[in-house]
Short mmCIF file of C-alpha atoms and ligand atoms in Angstrom, two decimals:
data_model
loop_
_atom_site.label_atom_id
_atom_site.label_comp_id
_atom_site.label_asym_id
_atom_site.label_seq_id
_atom_site.Cartn_x
_atom_site.Cartn_y
_atom_site.Cartn_z
CA UNK A 104 17.74 -10.65 -14.72
CA UNK A 105 19.34 -6.92 -14.52
CA UNK A 106 19.92 -4.73 -11.69
CA UNK A 107 19.04 -1.16 -11.64
CA UNK A 108 21.52 1.52 -10.46
CA UNK A 109 20.32 0.81 -6.98
CA UNK A 110 20.88 -2.58 -7.23
CA UNK A 111 17.07 -3.59 -7.49
CA UNK A 112 15.99 -6.51 -9.63
CA UNK A 113 14.59 -5.85 -12.89
CA UNK A 114 12.74 -9.05 -14.78
CA UNK A 115 14.99 -8.04 -18.20
CA UNK A 116 17.45 -9.52 -19.83
CA UNK A 117 18.87 -6.06 -21.25
CA UNK A 118 21.27 -3.93 -19.52
CA UNK A 119 20.46 -0.83 -21.98
CA UNK A 120 17.11 -1.17 -20.52
CA UNK A 121 17.94 -1.19 -16.76
CA UNK A 122 20.20 1.48 -17.29
CA UNK A 123 17.88 3.77 -19.32
CA UNK A 124 14.80 3.00 -16.46
CA UNK A 125 16.94 4.63 -14.02
CA UNK A 126 17.74 7.44 -15.85
CA UNK A 127 13.97 7.76 -16.31
CA UNK A 128 13.25 7.50 -12.41
CA UNK A 129 15.95 10.14 -11.71
CA UNK A 130 14.74 12.39 -14.53
CA UNK A 131 11.05 12.20 -13.45
CA UNK A 132 11.85 13.07 -9.78
CA UNK A 133 14.23 16.04 -11.09
CA UNK A 134 11.39 17.27 -13.31
CA UNK A 135 13.43 16.99 -16.51
CA UNK A 136 12.24 16.62 -20.02
CA UNK A 137 13.53 13.58 -20.92
CA UNK A 138 11.58 11.24 -18.88
CA UNK A 139 9.49 9.76 -21.51
CA UNK A 140 12.39 9.52 -23.76
CA UNK A 141 14.32 7.35 -21.03
CA UNK A 142 11.31 5.29 -20.79
CA UNK A 143 10.94 4.82 -24.40
CA UNK A 144 14.34 3.85 -24.88
CA UNK A 145 14.04 1.38 -22.26
CA UNK A 146 11.17 -0.54 -24.26
CA UNK A 147 13.08 0.17 -27.51
CA UNK A 148 15.52 -2.30 -26.25
CA UNK A 149 13.20 -4.89 -24.40
CA UNK A 150 9.90 -4.15 -25.87
CA UNK A 151 8.33 -6.91 -23.15
CA UNK A 152 9.98 -5.09 -20.03
CA UNK A 153 7.24 -5.03 -17.57
CA UNK A 154 8.68 -1.94 -15.65
CA UNK A 155 9.28 0.08 -18.40
CA UNK A 156 5.43 -0.48 -19.55
CA UNK A 157 4.40 0.40 -16.13
CA UNK A 158 6.35 3.67 -15.78
CA UNK A 159 4.99 4.64 -19.15
CA UNK A 160 1.31 3.74 -17.97
CA UNK A 161 1.95 5.84 -14.79
CA UNK A 162 3.17 8.81 -16.28
CA UNK A 163 0.35 8.92 -18.64
CA UNK A 164 -2.02 8.64 -15.53
CA UNK A 165 0.02 11.73 -14.07
CA UNK A 166 -0.80 14.38 -16.56
CA UNK A 167 -4.92 13.82 -14.97
CA UNK A 168 -6.63 13.71 -18.06
CA UNK A 169 -8.91 10.20 -17.65
CA UNK A 170 -9.69 10.53 -21.30
CA UNK A 171 -6.08 9.09 -21.65
CA UNK A 172 -6.44 6.18 -19.08
CA UNK A 173 -7.12 3.65 -21.97
CA UNK A 174 -3.42 4.58 -23.33
CA UNK A 175 -2.21 3.79 -19.27
CA UNK A 176 -4.39 0.48 -19.39
CA UNK A 177 -2.97 -0.87 -22.76
CA UNK A 178 0.55 -0.34 -20.66
CA UNK A 179 -0.84 -2.25 -17.72
CA UNK A 180 -2.19 -4.70 -19.89
CA UNK A 181 1.39 -5.09 -21.66
CA UNK A 182 3.39 -5.35 -18.52
CA UNK A 183 1.14 -7.73 -17.36
CA UNK A 184 1.16 -9.68 -20.78
CA UNK A 185 4.52 -12.00 -20.31
CA UNK A 186 3.90 -13.08 -16.66
CA UNK A 187 7.02 -12.32 -15.71
CA UNK A 188 7.07 -9.65 -13.42
CA UNK A 189 9.02 -9.83 -10.32
CA UNK A 190 7.33 -9.12 -6.58
CA UNK A 191 8.30 -5.48 -6.63
CA UNK A 192 7.01 -4.99 -10.01
CA UNK A 193 3.80 -7.00 -9.20
CA UNK A 194 3.54 -4.15 -6.73
CA UNK A 195 3.88 -1.38 -9.69
CA UNK A 196 1.28 -3.56 -11.03
CA UNK A 197 -1.75 -3.44 -8.18
CA UNK A 198 -0.79 0.32 -7.78
CA UNK A 199 -1.32 1.27 -11.43
CA UNK A 200 -4.58 -0.84 -11.79
CA UNK A 201 -5.56 0.78 -8.02
CA UNK A 202 -4.96 4.25 -9.73
CA UNK A 203 -6.83 3.48 -13.14
CA UNK A 204 -9.94 2.62 -10.81
CA UNK A 205 -9.64 5.87 -8.77
CA UNK A 206 -8.30 4.26 -5.52
CA UNK A 207 -5.39 6.66 -4.45
CA UNK A 208 -5.35 5.71 -1.16
CA UNK A 209 -4.86 1.74 -2.35
CA UNK A 210 -2.42 2.82 -4.79
CA UNK A 211 -0.27 4.54 -2.40
CA UNK A 212 -0.62 1.70 0.07
CA UNK A 213 0.80 -0.65 -2.52
CA UNK A 214 3.63 1.81 -2.75
CA UNK A 215 4.19 1.49 1.02
CA UNK A 216 4.27 -2.07 1.18
CA UNK A 217 6.85 -2.35 -1.59
CA UNK A 218 9.09 0.45 0.39
CA UNK A 219 9.25 -1.50 3.28
CA UNK A 220 10.57 -4.39 1.44
CA UNK A 221 12.74 -1.98 -0.87
CA UNK A 222 13.49 1.39 0.86
CA UNK A 223 15.79 2.12 -2.08
CA UNK A 224 12.77 2.16 -4.96
CA UNK A 225 13.56 6.00 -5.38
CA UNK A 226 10.60 5.42 -8.13
CA UNK A 227 8.09 4.22 -5.64
CA UNK A 228 9.16 6.80 -3.10
CA UNK A 229 8.57 9.60 -6.03
CA UNK A 230 5.34 8.16 -6.83
CA UNK A 231 3.94 7.49 -3.24
CA UNK A 232 5.13 11.25 -2.76
CA UNK A 233 3.33 12.59 -5.91
CA UNK A 234 0.02 10.91 -5.14
CA UNK A 235 -0.37 11.83 -0.86
CA UNK A 236 0.67 15.42 -2.12
CA UNK A 237 -2.04 15.94 -4.61
CA UNK A 238 -4.72 14.92 -1.82
CA UNK A 239 -2.82 16.73 0.85
CA UNK A 240 -1.81 13.60 2.97
CA UNK A 241 1.55 15.33 4.20
CA UNK A 242 2.12 13.38 7.45
CA UNK A 243 1.76 9.64 5.31
CA UNK A 244 4.04 11.60 2.57
CA UNK A 245 6.83 12.46 5.47
CA UNK A 246 6.34 8.98 7.11
CA UNK A 247 7.13 7.18 3.78
CA UNK A 248 10.08 9.05 3.26
CA UNK A 249 11.60 8.77 6.97
CA UNK A 250 11.03 5.35 6.95
CA UNK A 251 13.15 4.66 4.05
CA UNK A 252 15.91 7.10 5.21
CA UNK A 253 18.17 4.40 7.07
CA UNK A 254 18.51 2.69 4.45
CA UNK A 255 20.45 5.90 2.14
CA UNK A 256 23.56 7.36 2.23
CA UNK A 257 25.52 9.51 -0.18
CA UNK A 258 26.87 6.57 -1.85
CA UNK A 259 23.47 5.41 -3.71
CA UNK A 260 23.00 6.35 -6.93
CA UNK A 261 20.49 8.89 -7.21
CA UNK A 262 20.82 10.44 -3.49
CA UNK A 263 19.99 14.14 -5.01
CA UNK A 264 16.62 12.91 -5.78
CA UNK A 265 16.16 10.99 -2.48
CA UNK A 266 17.20 14.15 -0.64
CA UNK A 267 14.67 16.56 -2.34
CA UNK A 268 11.68 14.08 -1.74
CA UNK A 269 12.98 13.76 2.08
CA UNK A 270 13.12 17.71 2.29
CA UNK A 271 9.86 18.40 0.47
CA UNK A 272 7.87 15.96 2.99
CA UNK A 273 9.53 17.77 6.11
CA UNK A 274 8.99 20.99 4.62
CA UNK A 275 5.09 20.35 3.96
CA UNK A 276 5.08 19.36 8.12
CA UNK A 277 6.74 22.18 9.49
CA UNK A 278 10.40 20.48 9.89
CA UNK A 279 12.05 23.53 7.98
CA UNK A 280 15.63 23.23 9.26
CA UNK A 281 15.78 19.48 8.13
CA UNK A 282 13.90 20.36 5.20
CA UNK A 283 16.31 23.18 3.93
CA UNK A 284 19.49 21.26 4.75
CA UNK A 285 18.49 18.27 2.89
CA UNK A 286 17.11 20.38 -0.04
CA UNK A 287 20.25 22.54 -0.04
CA UNK A 288 22.38 18.90 0.36
CA UNK A 289 19.97 18.26 -3.08
CA UNK A 290 21.46 20.94 -5.12
CA UNK A 291 24.69 20.82 -4.19
CA UNK A 292 25.03 17.51 -5.46
CA UNK A 293 22.97 18.77 -8.74
CA UNK A 294 22.03 22.13 -9.46
CA UNK A 295 19.49 20.98 -12.29
CA UNK A 296 17.49 18.99 -9.81
CA UNK A 297 14.19 20.83 -10.43
CA UNK A 298 12.69 19.52 -7.14
CA UNK A 299 15.40 20.25 -5.02
CA UNK A 300 15.40 23.68 -5.96
CA UNK A 301 11.56 23.76 -5.28
CA UNK A 302 11.71 22.74 -1.49
CA UNK A 303 14.06 25.40 -0.72
CA UNK A 304 12.02 27.73 -2.41
CA UNK A 305 9.10 26.11 -0.02
CA UNK A 306 10.89 26.71 2.96
CA UNK A 307 11.42 30.15 2.38
CA UNK A 308 7.85 30.73 1.43
CA UNK A 309 6.68 29.60 4.41
CA UNK A 310 9.29 31.26 6.82
CA UNK A 311 8.34 34.72 4.86
CA UNK A 312 11.96 34.87 3.43
CA UNK A 313 11.02 36.66 0.25
CA UNK A 314 14.72 38.45 -0.30
CA UNK A 315 16.36 34.79 0.26
CA UNK A 316 13.69 33.29 -1.84
CA UNK A 317 14.39 35.31 -4.71
CA UNK A 318 18.32 35.17 -4.28
CA UNK A 319 17.80 31.16 -3.94
CA UNK A 320 16.14 30.86 -7.11
CA UNK A 321 17.51 33.39 -9.39
CA UNK A 322 21.02 31.65 -8.78
CA UNK A 323 19.81 28.36 -10.21
CA UNK A 324 17.58 29.24 -12.87
CA UNK A 325 20.57 28.96 -15.33
CA UNK A 326 20.33 25.41 -14.57
CA UNK A 327 16.59 24.85 -15.56
CA UNK A 328 16.70 24.46 -19.38
CA UNK A 329 16.28 20.68 -19.07
CA UNK A 330 12.88 21.04 -17.09
CA UNK A 331 9.42 20.45 -17.86
CA UNK A 332 6.80 22.50 -17.72
CA UNK A 333 7.36 22.31 -13.52
CA UNK A 334 9.88 25.20 -14.49
CA UNK A 335 6.79 27.73 -14.49
CA UNK A 336 5.97 26.32 -11.17
CA UNK A 337 9.50 27.45 -10.13
CA UNK A 338 8.83 31.03 -11.38
CA UNK A 339 5.57 31.19 -9.81
CA UNK A 340 7.15 30.88 -6.60
CA UNK A 341 9.46 33.59 -7.49
CA UNK A 342 6.68 35.65 -8.07
CA UNK A 343 5.06 34.88 -4.60
CA UNK A 344 8.20 36.47 -3.01
CA UNK A 345 7.73 39.60 -5.18
CA UNK A 346 4.08 39.79 -4.75
CA UNK A 347 4.93 39.92 -1.07
CA UNK A 348 7.17 42.70 -1.49
CA UNK A 349 4.31 44.33 -3.48
CA UNK A 350 6.12 44.76 -6.67
CA UNK A 351 3.12 43.88 -8.59
CA UNK A 352 4.79 45.17 -12.03
CA UNK A 353 7.29 42.33 -11.69
CA UNK A 354 4.70 39.26 -11.32
CA UNK A 355 3.12 40.48 -14.57
CA UNK A 356 6.42 40.52 -16.21
CA UNK A 357 7.30 36.96 -14.93
CA UNK A 358 3.76 36.09 -15.03
CA UNK A 359 4.19 36.98 -19.08
CA UNK A 360 7.51 35.53 -19.84
CA UNK A 361 7.87 32.74 -17.57
CA UNK A 362 4.69 31.38 -16.51
CA UNK A 363 2.33 31.63 -19.18
CA UNK A 364 4.45 33.27 -22.43
CA UNK A 365 1.77 31.55 -25.11
CA UNK A 366 5.40 31.80 -27.47
CA UNK A 367 7.22 29.60 -25.13
CA UNK A 368 7.80 25.88 -26.84
CA UNK A 369 6.25 24.27 -23.56
CA UNK A 370 3.31 26.19 -23.35
CA UNK A 371 2.80 25.67 -27.04
CA UNK A 372 3.32 22.08 -26.26
CA UNK A 373 1.10 21.73 -23.72
CA UNK A 374 -1.39 24.83 -23.64
CA UNK A 375 -3.49 22.82 -20.80
CA UNK A 376 -1.10 21.59 -18.51
CA UNK A 377 -2.58 21.19 -14.94
CA UNK A 378 0.53 22.45 -13.10
CA UNK A 379 0.50 25.40 -15.41
CA UNK A 380 -3.33 25.99 -14.69
CA UNK A 381 -3.01 26.31 -11.49
CA UNK A 382 -0.03 28.53 -11.17
CA UNK A 383 -2.04 30.98 -14.03
CA UNK A 384 -5.25 30.86 -11.51
CA UNK A 385 -3.42 31.41 -8.35
CA UNK A 386 -1.28 34.38 -9.61
CA UNK A 387 -4.09 36.07 -11.65
CA UNK A 388 -6.09 36.20 -8.22
CA UNK A 389 -3.68 37.03 -6.11
CA UNK A 390 -2.72 40.15 -8.23
CA UNK A 391 -6.92 41.04 -8.62
CA UNK A 392 -6.99 40.71 -4.92
CA UNK A 393 -3.99 43.58 -4.95
CA UNK A 394 -6.14 45.68 -6.72
CA UNK A 395 -3.88 45.42 -10.04
CA UNK A 396 -5.79 45.32 -13.75
CA UNK A 397 -4.56 41.85 -15.08
CA UNK A 398 -6.15 42.76 -18.46
CA UNK A 399 -7.36 40.07 -20.96
CA UNK A 400 -5.01 37.29 -19.02
CA UNK A 401 -8.10 35.11 -17.76
CA UNK A 402 -9.19 34.53 -21.21
CA UNK A 403 -6.82 31.56 -22.13
CA UNK A 404 -6.80 30.83 -18.60
CA UNK A 405 -10.69 30.18 -18.35
CA UNK A 406 -10.44 27.87 -21.80
CA UNK A 407 -8.16 25.79 -20.07
CA UNK A 408 -10.52 25.33 -17.59
CA UNK A 409 -13.83 24.80 -19.60
CA UNK A 410 -12.04 22.07 -21.12
CA UNK A 411 -11.17 20.53 -17.71
CA UNK A 412 -15.10 20.89 -16.62
CA UNK A 413 -15.95 17.09 -15.40
CA UNK A 414 -12.30 16.67 -14.62
CA UNK A 415 -11.83 15.67 -10.75
CA UNK A 416 -8.63 13.68 -10.89
CA UNK A 417 -6.61 16.24 -9.71
CA UNK A 418 -8.82 18.17 -7.03
CA UNK A 419 -6.90 21.45 -6.78
CA UNK A 420 -7.36 22.27 -10.47
CA UNK A 421 -11.12 21.14 -10.18
CA UNK A 422 -11.51 24.22 -7.10
CA UNK A 423 -9.60 26.29 -9.46
CA UNK A 424 -11.63 25.90 -12.20
CA UNK A 425 -13.95 27.99 -10.24
CA UNK A 426 -12.06 30.95 -9.70
CA UNK A 427 -10.81 30.93 -13.61
CA UNK A 428 -14.69 30.75 -15.02
CA UNK A 429 -16.17 33.34 -12.43
CA UNK A 430 -13.12 35.72 -12.92
CA UNK A 431 -13.76 35.71 -16.98
CA UNK A 432 -17.45 36.18 -16.44
CA UNK A 433 -18.41 32.75 -17.76
CA UNK A 434 -21.49 32.30 -15.80
CA UNK A 435 -22.67 29.44 -18.10
CA UNK A 436 -19.49 27.59 -17.85
CA UNK A 437 -19.59 28.16 -13.95
CA UNK A 438 -23.14 26.38 -13.62
CA UNK A 439 -22.28 23.50 -16.01
CA UNK A 440 -18.94 23.04 -13.67
CA UNK A 441 -20.89 23.25 -10.51
CA UNK A 442 -23.40 20.74 -12.13
CA UNK A 443 -20.62 18.02 -12.63
CA UNK A 444 -18.90 18.87 -9.31
CA UNK A 445 -22.07 18.27 -7.62
CA UNK A 446 -22.96 15.35 -9.74
CA UNK A 447 -19.21 13.49 -9.12
CA UNK A 448 -19.33 14.20 -5.63
CA UNK A 449 -22.91 12.20 -4.91
CA UNK A 450 -22.54 9.59 -7.44
CA UNK A 451 -18.96 8.45 -8.19
CA UNK A 452 -16.94 5.99 -5.55
CA UNK A 453 -13.24 6.79 -6.39
CA UNK A 454 -11.49 8.51 -3.58
CA UNK A 455 -11.51 11.92 -4.85
CA UNK A 456 -15.24 11.77 -4.38
CA UNK A 457 -15.28 12.56 -0.86
CA UNK A 458 -12.86 14.94 -1.12
CA UNK A 459 -14.45 16.83 -3.80
CA UNK A 460 -17.84 16.68 -1.50
CA UNK A 461 -16.28 17.75 1.67
CA UNK A 462 -13.23 20.18 0.13
CA UNK A 463 -13.59 21.01 -3.61
CA UNK A 464 -17.22 21.97 -3.82
CA UNK A 465 -17.20 24.34 -0.87
CA UNK A 466 -13.91 25.87 -2.03
CA UNK A 467 -15.35 26.31 -5.32
CA UNK A 468 -18.57 27.74 -4.36
CA UNK A 469 -16.48 30.12 -2.17
CA UNK A 470 -14.28 31.24 -4.79
CA UNK A 471 -17.15 32.02 -7.05
CA UNK A 472 -18.70 33.49 -4.17
CA UNK A 473 -15.69 35.94 -3.49
CA UNK A 474 -15.70 36.95 -7.50
CA UNK A 475 -19.09 38.25 -7.11
CA UNK A 476 -18.70 40.16 -3.96
CA UNK A 477 -20.96 38.07 -2.37
CA UNK A 478 -19.03 38.34 1.08
CA UNK A 479 -21.06 37.30 3.61
CA UNK A 480 -21.66 33.57 1.36
CA UNK A 481 -18.20 33.08 1.22
CA UNK A 482 -18.02 33.34 5.00
CA UNK A 483 -21.12 31.01 5.36
CA UNK A 484 -19.38 28.36 3.05
CA UNK A 485 -15.82 28.71 3.71
CA UNK A 486 -15.78 28.94 7.58
CA UNK A 487 -17.37 25.72 8.29
CA UNK A 488 -15.01 24.15 5.55
CA UNK A 489 -11.81 25.62 6.07
CA UNK A 490 -10.28 23.01 8.08
CA UNK A 491 -11.41 20.52 5.59
CA UNK A 492 -9.71 22.38 2.78
CA UNK A 493 -6.32 20.25 2.87
CA UNK A 494 -8.11 17.71 1.26
CA UNK A 495 -7.64 19.66 -2.00
CA UNK A 496 -4.27 18.31 -2.15
CA UNK A 497 -1.24 20.55 -3.08
CA UNK A 498 0.83 22.57 -0.93
CA UNK A 499 0.18 25.10 2.10
CA UNK A 500 1.30 27.84 -0.11
CA UNK A 501 -1.15 26.42 -2.90
CA UNK A 502 -3.87 26.15 -0.58
CA UNK A 503 -3.56 29.54 1.07
CA UNK A 504 -5.41 31.34 -1.96
CA UNK A 505 -8.63 30.15 -0.18
CA UNK A 506 -7.78 31.29 3.04
CA UNK A 507 -6.86 34.81 1.33
CA UNK A 508 -10.46 34.77 -0.03
CA UNK A 509 -11.97 33.78 3.36
CA UNK A 510 -9.89 36.54 4.97
CA UNK A 511 -10.64 39.18 2.30
CA UNK A 512 -14.68 38.93 2.62
CA UNK A 513 -14.19 38.80 6.57
CA UNK A 514 -12.43 42.07 6.14
CA UNK A 515 -14.89 43.37 3.93
CA UNK A 516 -17.77 42.48 6.24
CA UNK A 517 -15.78 44.02 9.12
CA UNK A 518 -15.49 40.49 10.83
CA UNK A 519 -11.93 40.88 12.83
CA UNK A 520 -12.94 37.99 14.81
CA UNK A 521 -12.55 35.72 11.29
CA UNK A 522 -9.44 37.20 10.78
CA UNK A 523 -8.09 36.27 13.64
CA UNK A 524 -8.86 32.93 13.69
CA UNK A 525 -7.37 32.70 10.22
CA UNK A 526 -4.45 34.03 11.76
CA UNK A 527 -3.85 31.83 14.28
CA UNK A 528 -4.67 28.78 12.05
CA UNK A 529 -2.23 30.01 9.42
CA UNK A 530 0.45 29.94 12.39
CA UNK A 531 -0.27 26.39 13.03
CA UNK A 532 -0.14 25.21 9.54
CA UNK A 533 3.41 26.34 9.54
CA UNK A 534 2.74 30.14 8.18
CA UNK A 535 5.43 32.33 9.58
CA UNK A 536 4.34 36.17 9.56
CA UNK A 537 1.00 35.02 8.69
CA UNK A 538 -0.67 38.86 8.79
CA UNK A 539 1.44 39.76 5.54
CA UNK A 540 -0.27 37.15 3.65
CA UNK A 541 -4.26 37.56 4.92
CA UNK A 542 -4.18 40.61 2.37
CA UNK A 543 -4.33 42.95 5.61
CA UNK A 544 -3.65 46.35 4.60
CA UNK A 545 -0.37 47.14 3.48
CA UNK A 546 1.11 50.46 2.43
CA UNK A 547 3.46 48.83 0.22
CA UNK A 548 1.06 46.87 -2.01
CA UNK A 549 -2.31 49.63 -1.88
FE1 FE2 B 732 5.25 24.44 -4.83
#
């Protein structure tokens, strides 16, 4: 038996494997490129390593492409094969198995149980937060990390990552002072920590601190050379700050250079990454709503969207497919997409089916109607659904585009009552200065 860097038992005899798995967990949370390399190193040193196979399977599931699930199932089988999994590793086996069956809530519950017994399990904490984030369960997300907090201190390996996770769990629940404190501490401990950088950017976004946000990210950008595609999301956050300042040409430049640069090695290696897709759709839609001509930039994004038809593994991405396809004028693909969405909502038995039915489908229909200028239809669909849209998952900042569409349509129809409602609800959700974000007439951007 070996122990990881936090003293948790591993059913491997290889010290090299144990260390590599610790590095993999930290790389995964820090949004680094070398996560899988560490997992592969762990498996090279001990090909039967239970947790190595499980992490590999979980990373594969994490790319949200059901066509790759067979690869993850093979890893699950390999993890089970030796019959040597310890109690903690059994929790991972149960979680991966649940995820492969589309039972996200069950998977999170396995992580949660595991974390009650092993609060220093950084990887389980990250995986629980990730799954809850993508289904919008922000309170649950914070509960899990706060429950573990008494076990942690700066003496525990990987504390920078725990602080980043804790910051994000707090930020999405409006505890901005705590979130910023934890996030800044995370970065002081390791300025290359992508998740740590991100959490503070979220605080500044929610508080409308555009100058602070630009300065924060600008001060860290030279530390991002080891990050994975998540680096594009950090640039998306920076773009939001420029967008709020009406600097639309800067936003387009950032989009072309740092968010969707077809020449970048990351984009070339993975042109259909789901996080990248979300960033692109959101930003192009924002630019369009500000009246900015985005040229032919929708075309490659719509190509990615067509490839995602029928994939409901990431509800926020599913909803964004509607915006991408309708913005590119691909009406036949829109119909094909909606048919797949409706079929999934009514026949599928995974956790995401209910979310598609109550949140993704109305969000998609609203987005399509907005793109077509059918403003009454936008109100008819999105007003009743608006308080369910959190189930799309992602962050408040990411879901805000749907509120913006609804507000824009309400303004077109002269429905100030709807705008007032949205402003009130945005404040309740934690957006400070909500009027700035609703596309209300703003002389600096029109
Ligand atoms: Fe974000």
